PDB file of C-alpha atoms in Angstrom:
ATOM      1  CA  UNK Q  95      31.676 -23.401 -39.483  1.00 61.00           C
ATOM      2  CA  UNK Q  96      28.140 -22.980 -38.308  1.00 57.00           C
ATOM      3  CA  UNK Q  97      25.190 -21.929 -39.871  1.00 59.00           C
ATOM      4  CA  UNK Q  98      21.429 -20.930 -38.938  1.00 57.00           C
ATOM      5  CA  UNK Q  99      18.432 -20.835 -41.357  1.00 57.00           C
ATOM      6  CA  UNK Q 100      15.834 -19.161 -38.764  1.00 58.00           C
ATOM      7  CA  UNK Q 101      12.003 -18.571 -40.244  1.00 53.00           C
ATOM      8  CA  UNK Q 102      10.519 -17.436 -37.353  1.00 57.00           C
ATOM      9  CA  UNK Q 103      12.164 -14.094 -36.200  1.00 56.00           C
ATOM     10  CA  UNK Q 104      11.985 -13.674 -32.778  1.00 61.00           C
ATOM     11  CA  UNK Q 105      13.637 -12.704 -29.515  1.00 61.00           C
ATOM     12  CA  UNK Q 106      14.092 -15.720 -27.873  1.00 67.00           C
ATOM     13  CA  UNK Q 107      17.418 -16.849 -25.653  1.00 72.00           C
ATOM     14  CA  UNK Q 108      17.341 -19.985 -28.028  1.00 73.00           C
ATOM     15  CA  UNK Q 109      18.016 -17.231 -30.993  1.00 77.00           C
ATOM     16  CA  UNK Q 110      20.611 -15.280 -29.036  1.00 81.00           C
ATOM     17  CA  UNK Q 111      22.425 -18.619 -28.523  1.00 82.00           C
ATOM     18  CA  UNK Q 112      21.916 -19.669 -32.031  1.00 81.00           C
ATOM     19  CA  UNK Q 113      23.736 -16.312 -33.303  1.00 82.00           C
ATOM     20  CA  UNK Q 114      26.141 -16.802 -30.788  1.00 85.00           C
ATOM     21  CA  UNK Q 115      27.111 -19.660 -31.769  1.00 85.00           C
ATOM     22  CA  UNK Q 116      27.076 -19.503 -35.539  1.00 87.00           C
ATOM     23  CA  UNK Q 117      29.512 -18.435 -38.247  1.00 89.00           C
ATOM     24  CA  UNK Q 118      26.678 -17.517 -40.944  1.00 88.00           C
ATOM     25  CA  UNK Q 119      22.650 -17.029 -40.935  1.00 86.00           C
ATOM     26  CA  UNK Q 120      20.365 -17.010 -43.775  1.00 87.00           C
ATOM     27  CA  UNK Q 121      16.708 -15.447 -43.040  1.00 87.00           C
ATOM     28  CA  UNK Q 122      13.696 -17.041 -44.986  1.00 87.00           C
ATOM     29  CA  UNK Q 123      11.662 -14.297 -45.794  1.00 88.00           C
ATOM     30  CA  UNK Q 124       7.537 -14.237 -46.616  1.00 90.00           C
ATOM     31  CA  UNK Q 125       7.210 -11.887 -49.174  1.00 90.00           C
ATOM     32  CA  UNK Q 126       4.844  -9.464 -47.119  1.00 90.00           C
ATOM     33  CA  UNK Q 127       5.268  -6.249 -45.804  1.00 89.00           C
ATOM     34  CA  UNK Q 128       4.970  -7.090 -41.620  1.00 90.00           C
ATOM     35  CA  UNK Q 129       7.748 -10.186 -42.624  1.00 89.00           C
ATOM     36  CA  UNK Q 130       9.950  -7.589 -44.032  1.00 90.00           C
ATOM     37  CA  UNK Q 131       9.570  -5.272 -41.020  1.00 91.00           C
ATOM     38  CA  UNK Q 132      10.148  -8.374 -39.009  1.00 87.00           C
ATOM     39  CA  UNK Q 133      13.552  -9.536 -40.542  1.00 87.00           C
ATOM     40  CA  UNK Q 134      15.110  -5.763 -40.722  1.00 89.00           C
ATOM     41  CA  UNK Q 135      14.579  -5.664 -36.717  1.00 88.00           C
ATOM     42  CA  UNK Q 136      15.824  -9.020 -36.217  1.00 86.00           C
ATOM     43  CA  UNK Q 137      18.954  -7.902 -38.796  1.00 87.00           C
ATOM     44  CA  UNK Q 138      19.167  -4.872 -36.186  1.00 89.00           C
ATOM     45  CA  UNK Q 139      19.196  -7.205 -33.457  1.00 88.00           C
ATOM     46  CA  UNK Q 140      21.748  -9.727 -34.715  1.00 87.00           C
ATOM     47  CA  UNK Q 141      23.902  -6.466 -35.138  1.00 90.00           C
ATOM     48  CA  UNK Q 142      23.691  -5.098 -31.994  1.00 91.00           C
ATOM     49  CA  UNK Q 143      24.699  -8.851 -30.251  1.00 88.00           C
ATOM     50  CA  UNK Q 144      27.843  -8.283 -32.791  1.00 90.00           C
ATOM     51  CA  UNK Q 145      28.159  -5.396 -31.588  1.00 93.00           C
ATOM     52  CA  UNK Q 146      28.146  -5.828 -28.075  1.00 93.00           C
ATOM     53  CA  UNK Q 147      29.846  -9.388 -27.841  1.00 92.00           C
ATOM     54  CA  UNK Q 148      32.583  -8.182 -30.926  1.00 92.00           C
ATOM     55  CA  UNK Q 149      30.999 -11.305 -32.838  1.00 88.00           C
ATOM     56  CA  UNK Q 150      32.197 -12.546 -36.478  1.00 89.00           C
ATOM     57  CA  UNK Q 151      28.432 -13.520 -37.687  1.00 88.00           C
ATOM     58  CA  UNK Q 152      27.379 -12.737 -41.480  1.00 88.00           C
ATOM     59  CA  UNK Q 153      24.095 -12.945 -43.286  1.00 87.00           C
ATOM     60  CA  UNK Q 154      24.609 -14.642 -46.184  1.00 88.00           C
ATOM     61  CA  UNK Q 155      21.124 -13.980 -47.307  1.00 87.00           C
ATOM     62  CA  UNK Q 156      17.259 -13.386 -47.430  1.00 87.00           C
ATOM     63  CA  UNK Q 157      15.309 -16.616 -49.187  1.00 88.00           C
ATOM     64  CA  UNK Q 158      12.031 -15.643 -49.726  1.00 89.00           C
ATOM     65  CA  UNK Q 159       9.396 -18.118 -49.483  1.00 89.00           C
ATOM     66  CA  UNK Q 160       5.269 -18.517 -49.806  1.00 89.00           C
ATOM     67  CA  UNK Q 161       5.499 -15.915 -52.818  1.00 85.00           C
ATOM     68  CA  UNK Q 162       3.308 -15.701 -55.889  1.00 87.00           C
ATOM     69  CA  UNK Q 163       5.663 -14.897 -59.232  1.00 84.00           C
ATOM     70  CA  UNK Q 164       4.180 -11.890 -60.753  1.00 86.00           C
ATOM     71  CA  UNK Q 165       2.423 -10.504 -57.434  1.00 91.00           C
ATOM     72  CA  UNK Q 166       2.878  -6.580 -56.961  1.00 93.00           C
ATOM     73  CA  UNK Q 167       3.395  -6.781 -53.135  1.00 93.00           C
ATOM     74  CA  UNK Q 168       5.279  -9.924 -53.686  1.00 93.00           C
ATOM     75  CA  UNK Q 169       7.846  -8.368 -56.412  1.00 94.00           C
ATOM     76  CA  UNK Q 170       8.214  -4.811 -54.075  1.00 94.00           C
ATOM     77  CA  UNK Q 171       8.791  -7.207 -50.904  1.00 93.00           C
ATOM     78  CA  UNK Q 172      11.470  -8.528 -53.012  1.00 92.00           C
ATOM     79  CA  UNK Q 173      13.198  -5.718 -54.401  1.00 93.00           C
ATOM     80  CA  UNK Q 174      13.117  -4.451 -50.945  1.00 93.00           C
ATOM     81  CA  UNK Q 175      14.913  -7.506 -49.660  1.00 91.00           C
ATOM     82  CA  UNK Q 176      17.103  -6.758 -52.256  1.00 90.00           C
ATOM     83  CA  UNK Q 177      18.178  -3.403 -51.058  1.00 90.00           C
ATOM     84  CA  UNK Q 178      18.288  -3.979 -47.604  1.00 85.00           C
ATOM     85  CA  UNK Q 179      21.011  -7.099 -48.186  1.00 84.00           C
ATOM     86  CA  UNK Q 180      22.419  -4.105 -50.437  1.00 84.00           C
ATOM     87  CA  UNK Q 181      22.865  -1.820 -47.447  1.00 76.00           C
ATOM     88  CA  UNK Q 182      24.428  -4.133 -44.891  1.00 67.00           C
ATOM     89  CA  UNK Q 183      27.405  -5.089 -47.800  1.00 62.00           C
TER      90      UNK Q 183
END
């Protein structure tokens, strides 16, 4: 069993390897809007290598990190997180 924690979301063959060669991935999320945007297209991109390559690999979450408790932007970046884990299960 594998796992990859990635923070920096981007299309790299050092990612596509990663995926490829993990079981699970958990995404550390800033709580901003261009972050969110970020992770859903690298979601999309994980999905189409599953798709493509017929690939068991599962996110097992979205850790958010470099929030403020209370913030608006912070607590919609959140709930949004929330959802979009809610959509892919």
């Amino acid at each position: 069993m594998l796992f990859i924690l990635t923070c920096h979301q981007q299309f790299l063959i050092f990612s596509d390897n990663a995926m490829m060669a993990a079981d699970y991935c958990i995404i550390v999320l800033q709580t901003q809007e261009l972050s969110l945007d970020g992770a859903q297209t690298y979601i999309d991109y994980m999905q189409y290598l599953i798709n493509t390559y017929n690939k068991q690999l599962q996110v097992l979450g979205i850790v958010p990190c470099m929030l403020r408790p209370g913030g608006r932007v912070d607590d919609k970046i959140l709930n949004d997180a929330k959802n979009l884990m809610a959509i892919m299960y």
